[in-house]
Short mmCIF file of C-alpha atoms and ligand atoms in Angstrom, two decimals:
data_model
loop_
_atom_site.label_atom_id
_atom_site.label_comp_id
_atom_site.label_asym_id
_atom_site.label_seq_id
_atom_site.Cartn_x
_atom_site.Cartn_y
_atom_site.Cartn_z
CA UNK B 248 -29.78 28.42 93.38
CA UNK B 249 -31.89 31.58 92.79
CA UNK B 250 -29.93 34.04 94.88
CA UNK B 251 -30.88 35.92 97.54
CA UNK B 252 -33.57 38.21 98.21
CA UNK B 253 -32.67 39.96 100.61
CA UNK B 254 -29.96 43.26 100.58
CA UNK B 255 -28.31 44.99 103.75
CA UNK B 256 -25.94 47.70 103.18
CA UNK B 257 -23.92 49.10 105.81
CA UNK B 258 -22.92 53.18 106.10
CA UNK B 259 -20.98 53.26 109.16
CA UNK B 260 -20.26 57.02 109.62
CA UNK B 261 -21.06 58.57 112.77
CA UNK B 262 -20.75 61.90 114.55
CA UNK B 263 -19.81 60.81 117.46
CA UNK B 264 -19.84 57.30 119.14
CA UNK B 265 -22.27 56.28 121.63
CA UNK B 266 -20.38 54.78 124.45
CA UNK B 267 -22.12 51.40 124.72
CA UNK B 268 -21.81 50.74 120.71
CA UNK B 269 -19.46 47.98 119.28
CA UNK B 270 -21.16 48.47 115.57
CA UNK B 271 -19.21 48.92 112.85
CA UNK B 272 -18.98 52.58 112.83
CA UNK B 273 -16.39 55.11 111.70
CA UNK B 274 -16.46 58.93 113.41
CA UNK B 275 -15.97 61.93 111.03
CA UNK B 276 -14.46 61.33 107.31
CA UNK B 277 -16.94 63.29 105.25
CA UNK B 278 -14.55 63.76 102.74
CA UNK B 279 -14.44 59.82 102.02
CA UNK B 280 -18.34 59.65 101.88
CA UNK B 281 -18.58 59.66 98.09
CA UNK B 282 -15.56 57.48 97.89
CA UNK B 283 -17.09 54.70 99.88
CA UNK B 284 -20.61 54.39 98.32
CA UNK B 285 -18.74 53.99 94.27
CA UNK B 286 -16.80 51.01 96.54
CA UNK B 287 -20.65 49.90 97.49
CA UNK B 288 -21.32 50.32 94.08
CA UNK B 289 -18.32 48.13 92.89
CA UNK B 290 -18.83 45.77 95.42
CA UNK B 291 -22.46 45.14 94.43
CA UNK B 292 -21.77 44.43 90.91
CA UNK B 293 -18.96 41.96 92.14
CA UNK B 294 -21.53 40.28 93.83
CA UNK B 295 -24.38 40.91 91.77
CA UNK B 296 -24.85 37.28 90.67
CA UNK B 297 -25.52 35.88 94.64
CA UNK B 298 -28.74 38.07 94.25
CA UNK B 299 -32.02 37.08 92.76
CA UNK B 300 -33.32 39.23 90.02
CA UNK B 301 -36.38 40.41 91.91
CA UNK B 302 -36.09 41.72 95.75
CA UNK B 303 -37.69 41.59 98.55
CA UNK B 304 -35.93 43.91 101.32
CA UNK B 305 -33.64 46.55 100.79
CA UNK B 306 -31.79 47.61 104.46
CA UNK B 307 -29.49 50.24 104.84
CA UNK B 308 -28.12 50.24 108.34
CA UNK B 309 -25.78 51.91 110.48
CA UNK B 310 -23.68 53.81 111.69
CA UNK B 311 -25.75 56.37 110.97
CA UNK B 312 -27.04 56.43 106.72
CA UNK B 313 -28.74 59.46 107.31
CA UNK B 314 -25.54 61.72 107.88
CA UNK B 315 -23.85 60.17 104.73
CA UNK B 316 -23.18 63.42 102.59
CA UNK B 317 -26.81 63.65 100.61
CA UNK B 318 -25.43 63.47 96.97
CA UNK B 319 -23.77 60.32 98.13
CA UNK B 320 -26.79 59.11 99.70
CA UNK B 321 -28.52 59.54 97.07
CA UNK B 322 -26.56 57.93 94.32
CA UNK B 323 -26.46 54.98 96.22
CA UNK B 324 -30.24 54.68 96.80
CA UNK B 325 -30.45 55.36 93.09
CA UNK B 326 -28.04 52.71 92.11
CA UNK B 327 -29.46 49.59 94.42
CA UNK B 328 -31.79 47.02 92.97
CA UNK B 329 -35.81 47.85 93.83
CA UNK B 330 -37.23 45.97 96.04
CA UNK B 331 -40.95 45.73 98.30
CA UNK B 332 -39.70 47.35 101.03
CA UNK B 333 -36.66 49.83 101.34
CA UNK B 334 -35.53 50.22 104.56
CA UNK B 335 -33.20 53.22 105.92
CA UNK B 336 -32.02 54.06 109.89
CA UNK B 337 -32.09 57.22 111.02
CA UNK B 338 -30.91 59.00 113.62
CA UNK B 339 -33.32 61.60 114.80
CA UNK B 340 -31.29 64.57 115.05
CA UNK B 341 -30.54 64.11 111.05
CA UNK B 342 -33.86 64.14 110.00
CA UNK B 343 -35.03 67.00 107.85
CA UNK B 344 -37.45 67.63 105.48
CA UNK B 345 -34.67 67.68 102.75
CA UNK B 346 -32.98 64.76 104.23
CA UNK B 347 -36.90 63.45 104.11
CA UNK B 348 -37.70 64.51 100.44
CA UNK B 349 -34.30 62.80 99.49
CA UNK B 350 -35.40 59.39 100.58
CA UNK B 351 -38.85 59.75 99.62
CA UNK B 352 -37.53 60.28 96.00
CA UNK B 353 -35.39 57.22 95.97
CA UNK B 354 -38.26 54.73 96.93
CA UNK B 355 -37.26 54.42 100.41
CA UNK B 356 -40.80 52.88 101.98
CA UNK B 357 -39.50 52.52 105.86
CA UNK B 358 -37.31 54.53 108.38
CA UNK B 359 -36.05 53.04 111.83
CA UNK B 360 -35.93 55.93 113.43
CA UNK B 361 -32.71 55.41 116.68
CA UNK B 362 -34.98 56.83 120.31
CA UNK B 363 -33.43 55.05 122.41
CA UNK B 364 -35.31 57.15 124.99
CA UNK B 365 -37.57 60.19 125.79
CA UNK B 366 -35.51 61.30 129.30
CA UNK B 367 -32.99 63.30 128.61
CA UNK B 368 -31.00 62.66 131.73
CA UNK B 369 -30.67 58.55 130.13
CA UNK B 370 -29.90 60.19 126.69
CA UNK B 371 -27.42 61.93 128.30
CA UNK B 372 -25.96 58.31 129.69
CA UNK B 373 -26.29 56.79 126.57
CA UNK B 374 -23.67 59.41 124.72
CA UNK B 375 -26.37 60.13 122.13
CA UNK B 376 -26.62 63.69 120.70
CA UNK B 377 -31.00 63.99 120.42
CA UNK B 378 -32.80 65.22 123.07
CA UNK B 379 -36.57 63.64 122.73
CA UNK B 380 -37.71 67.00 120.89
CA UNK B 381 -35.82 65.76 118.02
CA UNK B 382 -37.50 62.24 118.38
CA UNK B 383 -41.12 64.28 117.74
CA UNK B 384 -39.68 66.48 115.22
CA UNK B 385 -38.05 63.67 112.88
CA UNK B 386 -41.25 61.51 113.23
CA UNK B 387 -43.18 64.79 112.48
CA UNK B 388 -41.03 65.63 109.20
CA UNK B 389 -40.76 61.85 108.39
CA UNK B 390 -44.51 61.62 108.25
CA UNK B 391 -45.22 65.30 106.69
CA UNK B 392 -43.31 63.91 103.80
CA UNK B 393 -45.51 61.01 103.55
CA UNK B 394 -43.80 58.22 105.26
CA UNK B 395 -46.59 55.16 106.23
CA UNK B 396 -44.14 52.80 107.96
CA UNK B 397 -42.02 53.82 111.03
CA UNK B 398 -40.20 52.00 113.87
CA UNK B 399 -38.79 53.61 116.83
CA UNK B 400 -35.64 51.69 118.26
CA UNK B 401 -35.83 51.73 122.17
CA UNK B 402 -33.45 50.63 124.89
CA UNK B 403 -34.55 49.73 128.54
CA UNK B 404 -32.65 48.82 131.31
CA UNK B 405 -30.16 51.89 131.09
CA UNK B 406 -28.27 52.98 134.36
CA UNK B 407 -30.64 54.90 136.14
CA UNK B 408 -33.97 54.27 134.45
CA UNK B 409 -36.96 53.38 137.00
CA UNK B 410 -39.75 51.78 136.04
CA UNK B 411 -41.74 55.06 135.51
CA UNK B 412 -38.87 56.38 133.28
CA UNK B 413 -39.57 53.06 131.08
CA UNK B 414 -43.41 53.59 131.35
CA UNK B 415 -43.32 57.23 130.57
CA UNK B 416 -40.78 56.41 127.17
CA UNK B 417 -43.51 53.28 125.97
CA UNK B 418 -45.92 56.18 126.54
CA UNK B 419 -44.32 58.89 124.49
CA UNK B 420 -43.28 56.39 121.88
CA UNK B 421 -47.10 55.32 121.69
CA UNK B 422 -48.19 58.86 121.31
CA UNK B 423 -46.29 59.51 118.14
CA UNK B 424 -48.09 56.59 116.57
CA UNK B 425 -45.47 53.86 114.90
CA UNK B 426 -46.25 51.45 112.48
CA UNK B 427 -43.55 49.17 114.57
CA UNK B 428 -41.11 49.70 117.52
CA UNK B 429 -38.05 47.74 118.60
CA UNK B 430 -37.35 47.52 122.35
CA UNK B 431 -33.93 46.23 123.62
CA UNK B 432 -32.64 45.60 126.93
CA UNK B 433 -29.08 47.46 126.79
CA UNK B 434 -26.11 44.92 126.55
CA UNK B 435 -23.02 45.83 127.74
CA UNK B 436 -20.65 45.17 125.12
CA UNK B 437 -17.51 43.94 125.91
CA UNK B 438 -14.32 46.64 125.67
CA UNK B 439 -17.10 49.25 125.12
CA UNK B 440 -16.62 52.68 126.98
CA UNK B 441 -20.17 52.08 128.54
CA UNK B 442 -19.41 48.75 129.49
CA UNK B 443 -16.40 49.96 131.21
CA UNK B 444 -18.22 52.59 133.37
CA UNK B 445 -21.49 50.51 133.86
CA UNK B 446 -20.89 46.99 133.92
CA UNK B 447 -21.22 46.15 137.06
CA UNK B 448 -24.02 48.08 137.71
CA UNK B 449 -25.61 46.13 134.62
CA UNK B 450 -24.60 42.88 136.19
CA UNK B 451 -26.70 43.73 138.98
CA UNK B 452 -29.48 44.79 137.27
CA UNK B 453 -30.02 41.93 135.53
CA UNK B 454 -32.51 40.34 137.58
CA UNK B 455 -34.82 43.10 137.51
CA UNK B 456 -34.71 43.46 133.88
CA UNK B 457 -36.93 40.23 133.26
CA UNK B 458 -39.66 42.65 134.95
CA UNK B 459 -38.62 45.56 132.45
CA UNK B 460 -39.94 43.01 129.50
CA UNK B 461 -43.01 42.20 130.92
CA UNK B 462 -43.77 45.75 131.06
CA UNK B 463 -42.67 46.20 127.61
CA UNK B 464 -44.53 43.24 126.04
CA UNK B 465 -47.79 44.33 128.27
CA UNK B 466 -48.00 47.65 127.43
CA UNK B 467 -47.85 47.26 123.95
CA UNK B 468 -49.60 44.24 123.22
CA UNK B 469 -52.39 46.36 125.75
CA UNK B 470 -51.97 49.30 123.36
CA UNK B 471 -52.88 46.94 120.28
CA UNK B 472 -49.57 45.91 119.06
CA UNK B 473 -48.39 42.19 118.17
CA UNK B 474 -45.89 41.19 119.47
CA UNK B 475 -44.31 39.13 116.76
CA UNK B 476 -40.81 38.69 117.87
CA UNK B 477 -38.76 38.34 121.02
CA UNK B 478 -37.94 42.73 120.74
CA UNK B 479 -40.16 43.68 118.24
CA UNK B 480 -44.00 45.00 117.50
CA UNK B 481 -46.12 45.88 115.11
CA UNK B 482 -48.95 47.49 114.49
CA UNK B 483 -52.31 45.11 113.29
CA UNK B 484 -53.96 46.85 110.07
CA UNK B 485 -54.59 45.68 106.78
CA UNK B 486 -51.09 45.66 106.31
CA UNK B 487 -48.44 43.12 107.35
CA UNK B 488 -46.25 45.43 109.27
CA UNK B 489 -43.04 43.18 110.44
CA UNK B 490 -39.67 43.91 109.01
CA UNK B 491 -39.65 42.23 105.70
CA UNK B 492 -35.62 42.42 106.13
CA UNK B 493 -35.21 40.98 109.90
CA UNK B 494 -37.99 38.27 109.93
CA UNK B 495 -35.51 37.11 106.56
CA UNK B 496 -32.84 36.59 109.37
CA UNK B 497 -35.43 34.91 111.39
CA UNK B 498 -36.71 33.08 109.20
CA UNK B 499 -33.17 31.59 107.94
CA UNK B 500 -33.31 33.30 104.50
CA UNK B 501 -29.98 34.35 102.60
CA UNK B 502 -28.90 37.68 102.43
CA UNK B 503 -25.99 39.69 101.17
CA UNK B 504 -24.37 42.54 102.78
CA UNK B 505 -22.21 44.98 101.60
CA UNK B 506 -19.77 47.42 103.12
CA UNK B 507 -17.69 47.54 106.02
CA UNK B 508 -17.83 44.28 108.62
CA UNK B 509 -21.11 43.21 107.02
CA UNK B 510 -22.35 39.57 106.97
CA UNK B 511 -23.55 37.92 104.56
CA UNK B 512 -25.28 33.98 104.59
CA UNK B 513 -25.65 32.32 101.11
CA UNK B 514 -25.89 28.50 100.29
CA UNK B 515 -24.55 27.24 103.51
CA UNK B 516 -22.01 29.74 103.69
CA UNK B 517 -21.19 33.16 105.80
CA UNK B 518 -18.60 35.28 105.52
CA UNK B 519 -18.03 38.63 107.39
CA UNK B 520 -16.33 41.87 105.22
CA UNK B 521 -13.01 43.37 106.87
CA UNK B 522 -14.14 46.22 109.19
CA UNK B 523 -11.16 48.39 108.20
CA UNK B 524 -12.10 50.97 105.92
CA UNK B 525 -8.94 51.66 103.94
CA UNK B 526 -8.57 48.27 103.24
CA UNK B 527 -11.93 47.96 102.05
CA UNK B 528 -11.74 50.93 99.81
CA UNK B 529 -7.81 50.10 98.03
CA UNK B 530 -9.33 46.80 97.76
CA UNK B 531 -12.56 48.16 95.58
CA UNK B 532 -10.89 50.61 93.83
CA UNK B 533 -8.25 48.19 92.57
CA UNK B 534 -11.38 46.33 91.40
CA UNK B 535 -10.92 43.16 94.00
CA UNK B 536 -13.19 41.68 96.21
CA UNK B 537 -12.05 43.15 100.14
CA UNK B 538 -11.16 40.71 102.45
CA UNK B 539 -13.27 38.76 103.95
CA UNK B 540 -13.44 35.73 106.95
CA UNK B 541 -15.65 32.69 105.90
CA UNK B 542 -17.00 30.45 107.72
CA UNK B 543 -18.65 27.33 106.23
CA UNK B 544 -22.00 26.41 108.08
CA UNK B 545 -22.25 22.88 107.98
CA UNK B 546 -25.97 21.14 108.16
CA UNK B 547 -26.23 20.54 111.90
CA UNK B 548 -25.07 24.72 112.81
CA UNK B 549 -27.79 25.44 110.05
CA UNK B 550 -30.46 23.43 111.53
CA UNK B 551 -29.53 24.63 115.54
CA UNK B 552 -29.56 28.39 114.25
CA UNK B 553 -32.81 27.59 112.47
CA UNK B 554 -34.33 26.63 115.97
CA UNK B 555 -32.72 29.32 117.58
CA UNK B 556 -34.14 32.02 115.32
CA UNK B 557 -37.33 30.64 114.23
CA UNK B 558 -38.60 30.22 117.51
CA UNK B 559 -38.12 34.36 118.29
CA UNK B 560 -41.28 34.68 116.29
CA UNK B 561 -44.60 34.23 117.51
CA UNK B 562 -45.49 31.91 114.51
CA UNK B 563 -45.14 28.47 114.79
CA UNK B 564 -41.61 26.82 113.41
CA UNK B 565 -42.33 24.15 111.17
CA UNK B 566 -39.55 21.04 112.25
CA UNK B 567 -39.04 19.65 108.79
CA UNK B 568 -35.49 18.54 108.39
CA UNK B 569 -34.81 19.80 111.83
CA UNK B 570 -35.46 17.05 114.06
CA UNK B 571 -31.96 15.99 114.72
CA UNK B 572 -31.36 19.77 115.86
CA UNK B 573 -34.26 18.97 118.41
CA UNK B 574 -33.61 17.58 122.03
CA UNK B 575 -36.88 14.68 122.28
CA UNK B 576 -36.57 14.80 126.22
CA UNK B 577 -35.70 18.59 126.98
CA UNK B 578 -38.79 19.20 124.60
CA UNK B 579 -41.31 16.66 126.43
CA UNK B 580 -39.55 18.52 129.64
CA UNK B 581 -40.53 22.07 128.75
CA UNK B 582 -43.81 20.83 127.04
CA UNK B 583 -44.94 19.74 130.39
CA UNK B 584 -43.52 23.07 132.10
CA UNK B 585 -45.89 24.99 130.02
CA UNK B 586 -42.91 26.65 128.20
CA UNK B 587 -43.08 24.80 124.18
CA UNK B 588 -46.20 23.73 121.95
CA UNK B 589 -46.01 21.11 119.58
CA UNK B 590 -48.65 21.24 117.09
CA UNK B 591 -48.41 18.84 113.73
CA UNK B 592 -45.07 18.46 112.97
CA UNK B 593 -44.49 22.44 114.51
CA UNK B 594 -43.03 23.70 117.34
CA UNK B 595 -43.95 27.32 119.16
CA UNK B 596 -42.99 28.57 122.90
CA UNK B 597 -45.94 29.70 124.80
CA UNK B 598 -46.37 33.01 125.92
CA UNK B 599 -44.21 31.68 129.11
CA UNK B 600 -41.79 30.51 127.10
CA UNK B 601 -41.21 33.08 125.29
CA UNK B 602 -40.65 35.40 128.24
CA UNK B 603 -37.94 33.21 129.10
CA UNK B 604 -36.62 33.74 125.33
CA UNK B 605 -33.25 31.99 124.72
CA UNK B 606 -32.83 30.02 127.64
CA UNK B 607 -35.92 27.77 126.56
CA UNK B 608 -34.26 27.62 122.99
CA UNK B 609 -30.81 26.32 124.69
CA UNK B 610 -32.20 23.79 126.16
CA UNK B 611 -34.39 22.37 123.44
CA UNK B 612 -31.08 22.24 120.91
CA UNK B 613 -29.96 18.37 120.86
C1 LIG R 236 -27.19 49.81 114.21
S1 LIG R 236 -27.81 50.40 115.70
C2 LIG R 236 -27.77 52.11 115.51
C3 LIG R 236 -28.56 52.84 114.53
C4 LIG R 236 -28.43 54.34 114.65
N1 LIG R 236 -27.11 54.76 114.36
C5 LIG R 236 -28.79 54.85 116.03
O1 LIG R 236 -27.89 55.04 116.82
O2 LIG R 236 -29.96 55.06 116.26
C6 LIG R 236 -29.47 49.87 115.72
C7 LIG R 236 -30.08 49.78 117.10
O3 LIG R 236 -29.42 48.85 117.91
C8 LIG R 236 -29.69 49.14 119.25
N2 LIG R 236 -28.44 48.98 120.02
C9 LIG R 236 -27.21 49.41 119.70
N3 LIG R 236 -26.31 49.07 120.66
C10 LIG R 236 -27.01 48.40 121.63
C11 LIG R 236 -26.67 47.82 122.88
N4 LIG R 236 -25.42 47.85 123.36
N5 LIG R 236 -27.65 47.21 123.59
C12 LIG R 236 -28.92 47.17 123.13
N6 LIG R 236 -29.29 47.73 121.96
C13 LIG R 236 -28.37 48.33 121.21
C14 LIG R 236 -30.20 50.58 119.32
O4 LIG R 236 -31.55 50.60 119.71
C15 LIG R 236 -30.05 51.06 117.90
O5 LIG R 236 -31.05 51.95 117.51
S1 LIG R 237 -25.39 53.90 118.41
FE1 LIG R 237 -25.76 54.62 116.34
S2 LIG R 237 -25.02 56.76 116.33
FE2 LIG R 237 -24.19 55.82 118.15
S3 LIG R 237 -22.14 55.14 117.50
FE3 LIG R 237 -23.54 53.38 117.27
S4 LIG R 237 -24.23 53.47 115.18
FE4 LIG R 237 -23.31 55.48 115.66
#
């Protein structure tokens, strides 16, 4: 085994928490910061060994990353193993140009900037603490310090969003020019605050959400951007522009995570870090692993998740060792429905298909 090549690290302080978030987060604690990236730290080299020499992503995600106290922050970008592209979320109303400087310095390449939206009424619904101005500003601070590679995260189908609202947000996200953008349709996660206030409404929403995607995938495939997964876009250039780090998940790579409640898949195996954060830190500190709860993915769960991922992206997913995972008469079904492709030994969903997303993948699993 060579290890894996791919690194996500959680930081799960917040501010505040947004009412329709079930991540991992924890709300205040400044003064344990420092604490919990030398248990990172301790964790890594505990793990060190499931990692190939050489990487290819780096992700820090959230939480929020960008309000970890800055020394901290920046002994912990020091202290991770290099790799092509560094990755960091951001929420907008963090960025500035020292936070900027900082992560230019420790050979951070990307920032996922958190939008969610340009109305401020639906900001305002979504708990979140920017208003769009901060959206402009971060981007504009991000890119003074010489940032080439930004995604904005976006969310449609929000209580109270028309179509124009959704239009006018694709339009102010194109205007500040990023190298990708992720667009997801808000779920309503269960024992959320949000979810609690909005569900129903969400429920009956549903429906016209499918049209809320086709406006999203026309718009900015029509503004030049491929489409090259079920939520996300990229821009065409010279440069390959997908997430190094998520098409890794697509693509069924291994990864390790570290930190609070993060997953990690290697050789057949994925196990999930406890979420509590005391526990986590006594554990490190005492120089043990944290607990953790593994599950062991036998060959036909790898083969369906496989399928299930690989056919999110818009390139063709070679069937190799996953026939058995593949239904032979739901596929000649949805091959004459217009929905699949089968090419040599390759599967794709059409365009149709792939508006129809997981439902189409469901049905194809044996
Ligand atoms: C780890 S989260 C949050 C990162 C960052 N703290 C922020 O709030 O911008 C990454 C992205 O997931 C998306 N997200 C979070 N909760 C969601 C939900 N309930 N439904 C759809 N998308 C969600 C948001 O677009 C968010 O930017
Ligand atoms: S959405 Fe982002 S900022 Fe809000 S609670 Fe979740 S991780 Fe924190």
């Amino acid at each position: 085994m060579t290890g894996a090549r791919h690194l996500y690290v959680h930081l799960p302080f917040c501010a505040s928490r947004c009412g329709y978030c079930d991540f991992v987060t924890v709300v205040g604690r400044s003064g344990q910061h420092a604490a919990y990236v030398e248990a990172l730290l301790a964790e890594l080299e505990l793990e060190r060994t499931a990692l190939s020499p050489r990487l290819e992503s780096v992700f820090l995600g959230g939480g929020t990353p960008t309000l970890t106290e800055p020394a901290a922050l920046e002994r912990l970008l020091h202290a991770l193993p290099p790799a092509d592209e560094v990755t960091v979320e951001a929420n907008p109303e963090t960025v500035t140009p020292e936070l900027a400087a900082l992560l230019r310095r420790a050979g951070v390449n990307r920032v996922s900037l958190g939008a969610q939206t340009f109305q401020a009424r639906l900001l305002d619904v979504l708990d979140r603490r920017a208003q769009p101005e901060d959206v402009r500003r971060a981007v504009r601070i991000l890119r003074e310090a010489g940032f080439d590679n930004l995604s904005l995260d976006l969310i449609y189908g929000i209580p109270g969003q028309s179509p124009d609202d959704l239009e006018a947000d694709l339009r102010e996200a194109l205007a500040l020019e990023p190298e990708h953008l992720s667009c997801y349709e808000l779920e309503a996660k269960p024992g959320t605050r949000f979810t609690h206030a909005h569900g129903e409404e969400l429920a009956r929403q549903a429906d016209a959400l499918e049209t809320y995607f086709e406006r999203v995938v026309a718009t900015l495939t029509g503004a030049g951007f491929r489409w090259y997964e079920t939520a996300n876009f990229c821009r065409t250039e010279e440069r390959d522009l997908r997430s190094r780090h998520n098409l890794a998940y697509w693509r069924g790579r291994d990864y390790l995570g570290l930190g609070i409640g993060a997953v990690s898949t290697i050789g057949g195996s994925r196990w999930r870090t406890t979420p509590r954060l005391g526990v986590y830190l006594a554990a490190l500190a005492a120089g043990q692993r944290p607990p953790r709860e593994i599950e062991t993915l036998d060959a036909p769960v790898q083969r369906s998740e496989r399928v299930l991922l690989g056919l999110r992206l818009d390139e063709p997913l070679s069937l190799a060792g996953l026939h058995g995972a593949v239904d032979a008469e739901a596929l000649e079904r949805l091959e004459r429905l217009g929905l699949v492709e089968r090419g040599d030994d390759e599967l794709a969903l059409t365009e149709r298909g792939r508006y129809l997303g997981g439902g189409v993948t469901a049905e194809l699993l044996a």
